[in-house]
Amino acid sequence: MIRQMRHEDIRSLLGAYALDAVDASERAEVEAHLETCADCRREVDDHLAVASMLASADDATPDDLWTRVERRLDLDGEAETAEVVPISLLRRARAAAIGVGAVAALLALVVGFQTVRIGSLDADLVAAEGRLDRLEGALAAGDYGSLARTVSADPSADTMLLAGDQGIAVTIVMLPDGTGVLVSSSLVPLDAERTYQLWAVQDGAVISAGLLGANPGFVPFHVDPSRLDGLVITAERAGGVPVSEQPAVAAWFPDA
Amino acid sequence: MTLTTDRLATTDDHELGAMVRAGRRDALAEAFRRHSGSVFALALKVARDRVLAEEVTQEVFVRFWRRPDAYDPDRGPLRSFLLSHAHGRTVDLIRSEAARRTREERDVARLTAGSGPSIEEEVMDMETAGHVQRALETLAPQERDAIRLAYFGGHSYREVAALLDAPEGTVKSRIRSGLRKLGAELRDLGA
């Protein structure tokens, strides 16, 4: 009886689910149910087919969009060769450090860094606050175009790919002054009680570079570029933590 | 764009999916040629921002390349799969607090003024627009509003309920019943 009600509760959500109009926890519940219920799976597939007809308008894509896709695929290839070493080291260290488990501690184990607490913001950060304010202003206004353009359009900007297990990839674009924007990610959305957190490895320290939210979109941040030895993302409780006790979800290190 | 051969141009979704799984980049290029226009149009319609729509379009095809197994041809056409991912990702990106406030203000203004594009106007493809419009006419206005705000507005059903001043359960039902009616109508119309 309880099982039946549960099934009906989920059924009532299938339309909203197909239109991405449910929250993260409902989405997780529906998806778990779909694994075992062929009837509901069929209904969702039908809804998705209807939605794809509503979206039947076609638009000319920008000329260079395929080239940009290819560039990103090429970047994947580079990431496989450039980042295999540190990521595999992280994984091995994670296995060795079960029970300790702090990404900061792991990094200390792996590369001999010492952890420090959040709050060691330096003069460079203050100097870049004006720029960050403008980016955040654009973000607050929901003006993603302006936000992404400011950084992506800058010819001096670097693209960094943070790679993780199971094909997780996070793309970050960063200006020479250390102002960065997370521009895309395949991170799995977290529930509302958790958040992704970005960490900068600099000068032997692991410093929080900001919270990315439970389901990162475009997120601006700032790090000191002259001392940047790596970037790491972890999943934390909402509000973030000063020192992580979680394994790395994705990481980037410059060529070793 | 990568050279597309005549053979690839006539490959069906099953085979195209298998070729992408086998690491054939020309197969991905063919999928892009066929579907990037509608993926981009949907992302643009929901996000109302070109840069974001371009970003989503790239991401949809990059992810298809990285995780081709996520596409199961037995569950529906490739187009439907790619559009579903594009919609989900666009909604994820625009659903930040700040952006939500802006959109809600805009949508409230539209609802109040009774202006803004109707769901019929949102559907523009000439080939299927006729079928879709006829099917849409069979829906109750409340069902159309709920689907439009959720799908093209990128709102959750709870937000839709607040916007329409209707109970959440009612909105959930309207979305589901509306989609089922549309599906039945479109099947009858042979779309």
Coordinates of N, CA and C in Angstrom, one line a residue, chain A residues 8-27 34 40-77 139-146 148-149 152 161 165-171 182-189 215-218, chain B residues 1-2 25 28-30 32 34-42 44-45 49-55 57-59 61-63 65-67 74-77 79-80 83-84 87-89 91-96 98-102 119 122-125 128-129 131-132 136 146-147 150-152 154-158 160 172-173 175-176 178-180 182-184 186-187 191:
Chain A
E8 N 2.5 6.4 -6.9 CA 1.5 7.5 -7.4 C 2.1 8.9 -7.2
D9 N 2.7 9.1 -6.1 CA 3.4 10.4 -5.8 C 4.4 10.7 -6.9
I10 N 5.2 9.7 -7.3 CA 6.2 9.9 -8.3 C 5.5 10.1 -9.6
R11 N 4.5 9.3 -9.9 CA 3.8 9.5 -11.2 C 3.3 10.9 -11.4
S12 N 2.8 11.5 -10.3 CA 2.2 12.9 -10.4 C 3.3 13.9 -10.8
L13 N 4.5 13.5 -10.6 CA 5.7 14.4 -10.8 C 6.2 14.3 -12.2
L14 N 5.8 13.2 -13.0 CA 6.5 12.9 -14.2 C 6.5 14.0 -15.3
G15 N 5.3 14.7 -15.4 CA 5.2 15.8 -16.3 C 6.2 16.9 -16.0
A16 N 6.2 17.3 -14.7 CA 7.1 18.4 -14.3 C 8.5 17.9 -14.4
Y17 N 8.8 16.7 -14.1 CA 10.2 16.1 -14.2 C 10.7 16.3 -15.7
A18 N 9.8 15.9 -16.6 CA 10.2 15.9 -18.0 C 10.5 17.3 -18.5
L19 N 9.9 18.3 -17.9 CA 10.1 19.7 -18.2 C 11.2 20.4 -17.3
D20 N 11.9 19.5 -16.6 CA 13.0 20.1 -15.7 C 12.4 21.0 -14.7
A21 N 11.2 20.8 -14.2 CA 10.5 21.7 -13.3 C 10.4 21.2 -11.9
V22 N 11.3 20.3 -11.6 CA 11.3 19.7 -10.2 C 12.6 20.1 -9.5
D23 N 12.6 20.0 -8.2 CA 13.9 20.4 -7.5 C 14.8 19.2 -7.5
A24 N 16.1 19.4 -7.0 CA 17.1 18.4 -7.1 C 16.7 17.1 -6.4
S25 N 16.1 17.2 -5.2 CA 15.8 16.0 -4.5 C 14.7 15.2 -5.2
E26 N 13.7 16.0 -5.7 CA 12.6 15.3 -6.4 C 13.2 14.6 -7.7
R27 N 14.1 15.3 -8.3 CA 14.7 14.8 -9.5 C 15.4 13.4 -9.2
L34 N 12.6 5.6 -11.8 CA 12.6 5.2 -13.2 C 13.5 4.0 -13.5
C40 N 6.6 4.1 -15.9 CA 6.9 5.5 -15.7 C 8.0 6.0 -16.7
R41 N 8.9 5.1 -17.0 CA 9.9 5.4 -18.0 C 9.3 5.7 -19.3
R42 N 8.3 4.9 -19.7 CA 7.6 5.1 -21.0 C 6.9 6.4 -21.0
E43 N 6.3 6.7 -19.8 CA 5.5 8.0 -19.8 C 6.5 9.2 -19.9
V44 N 7.6 9.1 -19.2 CA 8.6 10.2 -19.3 C 9.1 10.4 -20.7
D45 N 9.4 9.2 -21.4 CA 9.9 9.3 -22.8 C 8.8 10.0 -23.7
D46 N 7.6 9.6 -23.4 CA 6.5 10.3 -24.2 C 6.5 11.8 -24.0
H47 N 6.6 12.2 -22.7 CA 6.6 13.6 -22.4 C 7.8 14.3 -23.0
L48 N 8.9 13.6 -23.0 CA 10.1 14.3 -23.6 C 9.9 14.4 -25.1
A49 N 9.3 13.4 -25.7 CA 9.1 13.5 -27.2 C 8.1 14.7 -27.5
V50 N 7.1 14.9 -26.6 CA 6.2 16.0 -26.8 C 6.9 17.3 -26.6
A51 N 7.7 17.4 -25.6 CA 8.5 18.6 -25.3 C 9.4 19.0 -26.5
S52 N 10.0 17.9 -27.1 CA 10.9 18.2 -28.2 C 10.2 18.7 -29.4
M53 N 8.9 18.4 -29.5 CA 8.1 19.0 -30.6 C 7.7 20.4 -30.3
L54 N 7.5 20.8 -29.0 CA 7.2 22.2 -28.7 C 8.5 23.0 -29.0
A55 N 9.6 22.4 -28.9 CA 10.9 23.1 -29.2 C 11.3 22.9 -30.6
S56 N 10.3 22.8 -31.5 CA 10.7 22.4 -32.8 C 11.3 23.5 -33.7
A57 N 11.3 24.7 -33.2 CA 11.9 25.8 -33.9 C 13.4 25.5 -34.1
D58 N 13.9 25.9 -35.2 CA 15.4 25.7 -35.5 C 16.0 27.1 -35.6
D59 N 17.2 27.2 -35.2 CA 17.9 28.5 -35.3 C 19.3 28.3 -35.9
A60 N 19.8 29.3 -36.7 CA 21.1 29.1 -37.2 C 22.1 29.2 -36.1
T61 N 23.0 28.2 -36.0 CA 24.0 28.3 -34.9 C 25.1 29.2 -35.4
P62 N 25.9 29.8 -34.5 CA 27.0 30.7 -34.9 C 28.0 29.8 -35.7
D63 N 28.6 30.4 -36.7 CA 29.5 29.7 -37.7 C 30.6 28.9 -37.0
D64 N 31.1 29.5 -35.9 CA 32.3 28.9 -35.3 C 32.0 27.9 -34.2
L65 N 30.7 27.6 -34.0 CA 30.4 26.8 -32.9 C 30.9 25.4 -32.9
W66 N 30.9 24.8 -34.1 CA 31.4 23.4 -34.2 C 33.0 23.4 -34.0
T67 N 33.6 24.5 -34.5 CA 35.1 24.6 -34.2 C 35.3 24.7 -32.7
R68 N 34.4 25.4 -32.0 CA 34.6 25.5 -30.6 C 34.4 24.2 -29.9
V69 N 33.4 23.4 -30.4 CA 33.2 22.1 -29.8 C 34.5 21.2 -30.0
E70 N 35.0 21.3 -31.2 CA 36.2 20.5 -31.6 C 37.4 20.9 -30.7
R71 N 37.5 22.2 -30.4 CA 38.6 22.7 -29.6 C 38.5 22.1 -28.2
R72 N 37.2 22.0 -27.7 CA 37.0 21.5 -26.4 C 37.3 20.0 -26.4
L73 N 37.0 19.3 -27.4 CA 37.3 17.9 -27.5 C 38.8 17.7 -27.5
D74 N 39.5 18.6 -28.3 CA 41.0 18.5 -28.3 C 41.6 18.7 -26.9
L75 N 41.0 19.7 -26.2 CA 41.4 20.0 -24.9 C 41.3 18.8 -24.0
D76 N 40.2 18.0 -24.2 CA 40.1 16.8 -23.4 C 41.3 15.9 -23.6
G77 N 41.7 15.8 -24.9 CA 42.9 14.9 -25.2 C 44.1 15.4 -24.5
L139 N 26.6 39.1 -12.8 CA 26.0 37.9 -12.3 C 24.7 38.2 -11.5
A140 N 24.7 39.2 -10.6 CA 23.6 39.5 -9.8 C 22.4 40.0 -10.7
A141 N 22.8 40.6 -11.8 CA 21.7 41.1 -12.7 C 21.2 40.0 -13.6
G142 N 21.8 38.8 -13.5 CA 21.4 37.7 -14.3 C 22.0 37.9 -15.7
D143 N 23.0 38.8 -15.9 CA 23.5 39.1 -17.2 C 24.7 38.2 -17.5
Y144 N 24.4 36.9 -17.8 CA 25.4 36.0 -18.1 C 26.3 36.3 -19.3
G145 N 25.6 36.9 -20.2 CA 26.3 37.3 -21.5 C 27.5 38.2 -21.1
S146 N 27.2 39.3 -20.4 CA 28.2 40.3 -20.0 C 29.3 39.6 -19.2
A148 N 30.2 36.4 -19.0 CA 31.1 35.5 -19.8 C 31.9 36.2 -20.8
R149 N 31.4 37.3 -21.4 CA 32.1 38.0 -22.4 C 33.3 38.7 -21.8
S152 N 35.8 35.7 -21.2 CA 36.1 34.9 -22.4 C 36.7 35.6 -23.6
L161 N 41.0 23.1 -17.7 CA 40.1 22.0 -17.6 C 40.3 21.2 -16.4
D165 N 36.8 11.9 -11.8 CA 36.3 10.6 -12.2 C 35.1 10.6 -13.1
Q166 N 34.9 9.5 -13.8 CA 33.6 9.3 -14.6 C 33.4 10.4 -15.5
G167 N 34.4 10.9 -16.2 CA 34.2 11.9 -17.2 C 33.9 13.3 -16.7
I168 N 33.9 13.5 -15.4 CA 33.6 14.9 -14.9 C 34.6 15.9 -15.4
A169 N 34.1 17.0 -16.0 CA 35.0 18.0 -16.5 C 34.4 19.4 -16.2
V170 N 35.3 20.3 -15.8 CA 34.9 21.6 -15.4 C 35.8 22.6 -16.2
T171 N 35.2 23.5 -16.9 CA 36.0 24.4 -17.7 C 36.0 25.8 -16.9
L182 N 34.0 30.1 -13.8 CA 33.6 28.7 -14.2 C 32.6 28.9 -15.3
V183 N 32.9 28.4 -16.5 CA 32.0 28.6 -17.6 C 31.2 27.4 -18.0
S184 N 31.7 26.2 -17.6 CA 30.8 25.0 -17.9 C 31.3 23.9 -17.0
S185 N 30.4 23.0 -16.7 CA 30.8 21.8 -15.9 C 29.8 20.7 -16.1
S186 N 30.3 19.5 -15.9 CA 29.5 18.3 -16.0 C 29.3 17.7 -14.5
L187 N 29.5 18.6 -13.5 CA 29.3 18.2 -12.2 C 27.8 17.8 -11.9
V188 N 27.6 16.7 -11.2 CA 26.3 16.2 -10.9 C 25.7 17.2 -9.9
P189 N 24.4 17.7 -10.1 CA 23.8 18.6 -9.1 C 23.7 17.9 -7.7
N215 N 24.7 23.4 -8.0 CA 24.6 23.1 -9.4 C 25.3 24.2 -10.2
P216 N 26.6 24.2 -10.2 CA 27.3 25.4 -10.7 C 26.9 25.9 -12.1
G217 N 26.6 27.1 -12.3 CA 26.5 27.8 -13.6 C 27.7 28.6 -13.8
F218 N 27.6 29.8 -14.2 CA 28.7 30.7 -14.3 C 29.0 31.2 -12.9
Chain B
M1 N 33.6 22.8 -40.6 CA 33.1 21.5 -40.0 C 33.7 20.3 -40.7
T2 N 33.8 19.3 -40.0 CA 34.4 18.0 -40.5 C 33.5 17.6 -41.7
R25 N 34.6 10.9 -34.8 CA 34.2 12.3 -34.6 C 33.4 12.8 -35.8
L28 N 29.9 12.5 -34.8 CA 29.5 13.6 -33.9 C 29.2 14.9 -34.7
A29 N 30.1 15.1 -35.7 CA 29.9 16.3 -36.6 C 28.5 16.2 -37.3
E30 N 28.2 15.0 -37.7 CA 26.9 14.8 -38.4 C 25.7 15.0 -37.4
F32 N 25.8 17.0 -34.9 CA 25.8 18.4 -34.7 C 25.1 19.1 -35.9
R34 N 22.9 18.0 -37.8 CA 21.4 17.7 -37.8 C 20.7 18.5 -36.7
H35 N 21.3 18.5 -35.5 CA 20.5 18.9 -34.4 C 21.0 20.2 -33.6
S36 N 22.1 20.7 -34.0 CA 22.6 21.9 -33.2 C 21.7 23.1 -33.4
G37 N 21.0 23.2 -34.5 CA 20.1 24.3 -34.8 C 19.0 24.3 -33.8
S38 N 18.4 23.1 -33.5 CA 17.2 23.1 -32.6 C 17.7 23.2 -31.2
V39 N 18.9 22.6 -30.9 CA 19.4 22.6 -29.5 C 19.7 24.1 -29.2
F40 N 20.4 24.8 -30.1 CA 20.7 26.2 -29.9 C 19.4 27.1 -29.7
A41 N 18.4 26.8 -30.6 CA 17.2 27.6 -30.6 C 16.5 27.4 -29.2
L42 N 16.4 26.2 -28.8 CA 15.8 25.9 -27.5 C 16.5 26.6 -26.3
L44 N 18.4 29.2 -26.5 CA 18.2 30.6 -26.6 C 16.8 31.0 -26.2
K45 N 15.9 30.2 -26.5 CA 14.5 30.6 -26.1 C 14.3 30.6 -24.6
D49 N 19.6 34.4 -24.0 CA 21.0 35.0 -23.9 C 21.8 34.1 -24.9
R50 N 22.4 34.8 -25.9 CA 23.1 34.1 -26.9 C 24.3 33.4 -26.4
V51 N 25.1 34.1 -25.5 CA 26.4 33.5 -25.0 C 26.1 32.2 -24.2
L52 N 25.0 32.3 -23.4 CA 24.6 31.1 -22.6 C 24.2 30.0 -23.5
A53 N 23.4 30.3 -24.6 CA 22.9 29.3 -25.5 C 24.0 28.7 -26.3
E54 N 25.0 29.4 -26.6 CA 26.2 28.9 -27.3 C 26.9 27.9 -26.4
E55 N 27.0 28.3 -25.2 CA 27.7 27.5 -24.2 C 27.0 26.2 -24.0
T57 N 24.9 24.7 -26.0 CA 25.0 23.9 -27.3 C 26.3 23.1 -27.3
Q58 N 27.4 23.9 -27.1 CA 28.7 23.2 -27.0 C 28.7 22.0 -26.0
E59 N 28.2 22.4 -24.9 CA 28.2 21.4 -23.8 C 27.4 20.1 -24.1
F61 N 26.9 18.7 -27.0 CA 27.6 17.8 -27.9 C 28.9 17.3 -27.3
V62 N 29.6 18.1 -26.5 CA 30.8 17.6 -25.8 C 30.4 16.5 -24.9
R63 N 29.3 16.6 -24.2 CA 28.8 15.6 -23.3 C 28.4 14.3 -24.0
W65 N 29.6 13.3 -26.7 CA 30.9 12.7 -27.1 C 31.5 11.9 -25.9
R66 N 31.5 12.5 -24.7 CA 32.1 11.9 -23.6 C 31.3 10.8 -23.0
R67 N 30.0 10.9 -23.1 CA 29.1 9.9 -22.5 C 28.1 9.4 -23.5
D74 N 16.6 3.1 -28.1 CA 15.3 2.4 -27.9 C 14.3 3.3 -27.1
R75 N 14.9 4.3 -26.4 CA 14.0 5.2 -25.6 C 13.5 6.4 -26.3
G76 N 14.0 6.6 -27.5 CA 13.5 7.8 -28.3 C 14.6 8.3 -29.2
P77 N 14.2 9.3 -30.1 CA 15.1 9.8 -31.1 C 16.3 10.6 -30.5
R79 N 17.4 13.4 -31.3 CA 17.0 14.8 -31.2 C 16.3 15.1 -29.8
S80 N 15.4 14.2 -29.4 CA 14.7 14.3 -28.2 C 15.7 14.3 -27.0
L83 N 17.8 17.5 -27.0 CA 17.0 18.7 -26.5 C 16.7 18.6 -25.1
S84 N 16.5 17.4 -24.6 CA 16.2 17.2 -23.2 C 17.4 17.6 -22.3
H87 N 17.8 21.4 -22.5 CA 16.8 22.1 -21.7 C 17.2 22.0 -20.2
G88 N 17.6 20.8 -19.8 CA 18.0 20.6 -18.4 C 19.2 21.5 -18.0
R89 N 20.1 21.6 -18.9 CA 21.3 22.3 -18.6 C 21.0 23.9 -18.6
V91 N 18.2 25.3 -17.9 CA 17.4 25.6 -16.7 C 18.4 25.6 -15.5
D92 N 19.3 24.7 -15.4 CA 20.2 24.7 -14.3 C 21.0 26.0 -14.3
L93 N 21.4 26.4 -15.4 CA 22.3 27.6 -15.5 C 21.5 28.9 -15.1
I94 N 20.2 29.0 -15.6 CA 19.5 30.2 -15.3 C 18.8 30.2 -13.9
R95 N 18.9 29.1 -13.2 CA 18.1 29.0 -12.0 C 18.9 29.5 -10.8
S96 N 19.7 30.5 -10.9 CA 20.3 31.1 -9.8 C 19.4 32.1 -9.1
A98 N 19.6 35.2 -8.3 CA 19.5 36.5 -8.9 C 18.7 36.5 -10.2
A99 N 19.1 35.5 -11.0 CA 18.4 35.3 -12.3 C 17.0 35.0 -12.1
R100 N 16.7 34.2 -11.1 CA 15.3 33.8 -10.9 C 14.4 35.1 -10.6
R101 N 15.0 35.9 -9.7 CA 14.2 37.2 -9.4 C 13.9 38.0 -10.6
T102 N 14.9 38.1 -11.5 CA 14.7 38.9 -12.7 C 13.6 38.3 -13.6
I119 N 2.3 30.4 -26.0 CA 3.0 29.1 -26.3 C 3.0 28.8 -27.8
E122 N 5.7 30.6 -29.4 CA 7.0 30.1 -29.1 C 7.4 29.0 -30.1
V123 N 6.4 28.3 -30.6 CA 6.6 27.2 -31.5 C 6.6 27.8 -33.0
M124 N 7.8 27.7 -33.6 CA 7.9 28.4 -34.9 C 8.2 27.5 -36.1
D125 N 8.6 26.2 -35.8 CA 9.0 25.4 -37.0 C 7.8 25.2 -37.9
T128 N 6.1 21.4 -38.3 CA 5.3 20.7 -37.2 C 4.4 21.8 -36.5
A129 N 4.6 23.0 -36.7 CA 3.9 24.1 -36.0 C 2.4 23.9 -36.1
H131 N 0.6 21.1 -36.6 CA 0.2 20.0 -35.8 C 0.2 20.4 -34.3
V132 N 1.3 21.0 -33.9 CA 1.5 21.4 -32.5 C 0.4 22.4 -32.1
L136 N -2.3 22.1 -29.3 CA -2.3 23.0 -28.2 C -3.7 23.6 -27.9
A146 N 0.8 26.7 -17.7 CA 1.7 25.9 -16.8 C 2.8 25.3 -17.6
I147 N 2.5 24.8 -18.8 CA 3.6 24.2 -19.6 C 4.5 25.3 -20.1
A150 N 6.8 26.5 -17.4 CA 7.8 25.5 -16.9 C 8.8 25.3 -18.0
Y151 N 8.3 25.1 -19.3 CA 9.3 24.7 -20.3 C 10.1 25.9 -20.9
F152 N 9.4 26.9 -21.3 CA 10.1 28.0 -21.9 C 10.5 29.0 -20.9
G154 N 11.5 28.1 -17.9 CA 12.5 27.5 -17.0 C 12.2 27.5 -15.6
H155 N 10.9 27.6 -15.2 CA 10.5 27.7 -13.8 C 10.2 26.3 -13.3
S156 N 10.4 26.1 -12.0 CA 10.0 24.9 -11.3 C 8.4 24.9 -11.2
Y157 N 7.8 23.7 -10.9 CA 6.4 23.8 -10.8 C 5.9 24.6 -9.6
R158 N 6.8 24.6 -8.6 CA 6.5 25.5 -7.4 C 6.5 26.9 -7.8
V160 N 5.9 28.1 -10.8 CA 4.8 28.3 -11.6 C 3.5 28.4 -10.8
K172 N 1.2 20.7 -10.9 CA 1.8 19.4 -11.3 C 0.8 18.6 -12.2
S173 N -0.5 18.6 -11.8 CA -1.5 17.8 -12.6 C -1.7 18.4 -13.9
I175 N 0.4 20.2 -15.7 CA 1.5 20.0 -16.6 C 1.5 18.6 -17.1
R176 N 1.2 17.6 -16.2 CA 1.2 16.2 -16.7 C 0.0 15.9 -17.6
G178 N -1.6 18.1 -19.4 CA -1.4 18.8 -20.6 C -0.5 18.1 -21.6
L179 N 0.6 17.6 -21.0 CA 1.6 16.9 -21.9 C 0.9 15.6 -22.4
R180 N 0.1 14.9 -21.6 CA -0.5 13.6 -22.1 C -1.5 13.9 -23.2
L182 N -1.4 16.5 -25.2 CA -0.6 16.9 -26.4 C -0.1 15.7 -27.1
G183 N 0.4 14.7 -26.3 CA 1.0 13.5 -26.9 C -0.1 12.8 -27.7
A184 N -1.3 12.6 -27.1 CA -2.4 11.9 -27.8 C -2.8 12.6 -29.0
L186 N -1.1 14.8 -30.8 CA -0.1 14.8 -31.9 C 0.0 13.4 -32.6
R187 N -0.2 12.3 -31.8 CA -0.2 11.0 -32.4 C -1.4 10.9 -33.4
A191 N 1.7 13.6 -36.3 CA 2.9 14.4 -36.2 C 4.1 13.6 -35.7

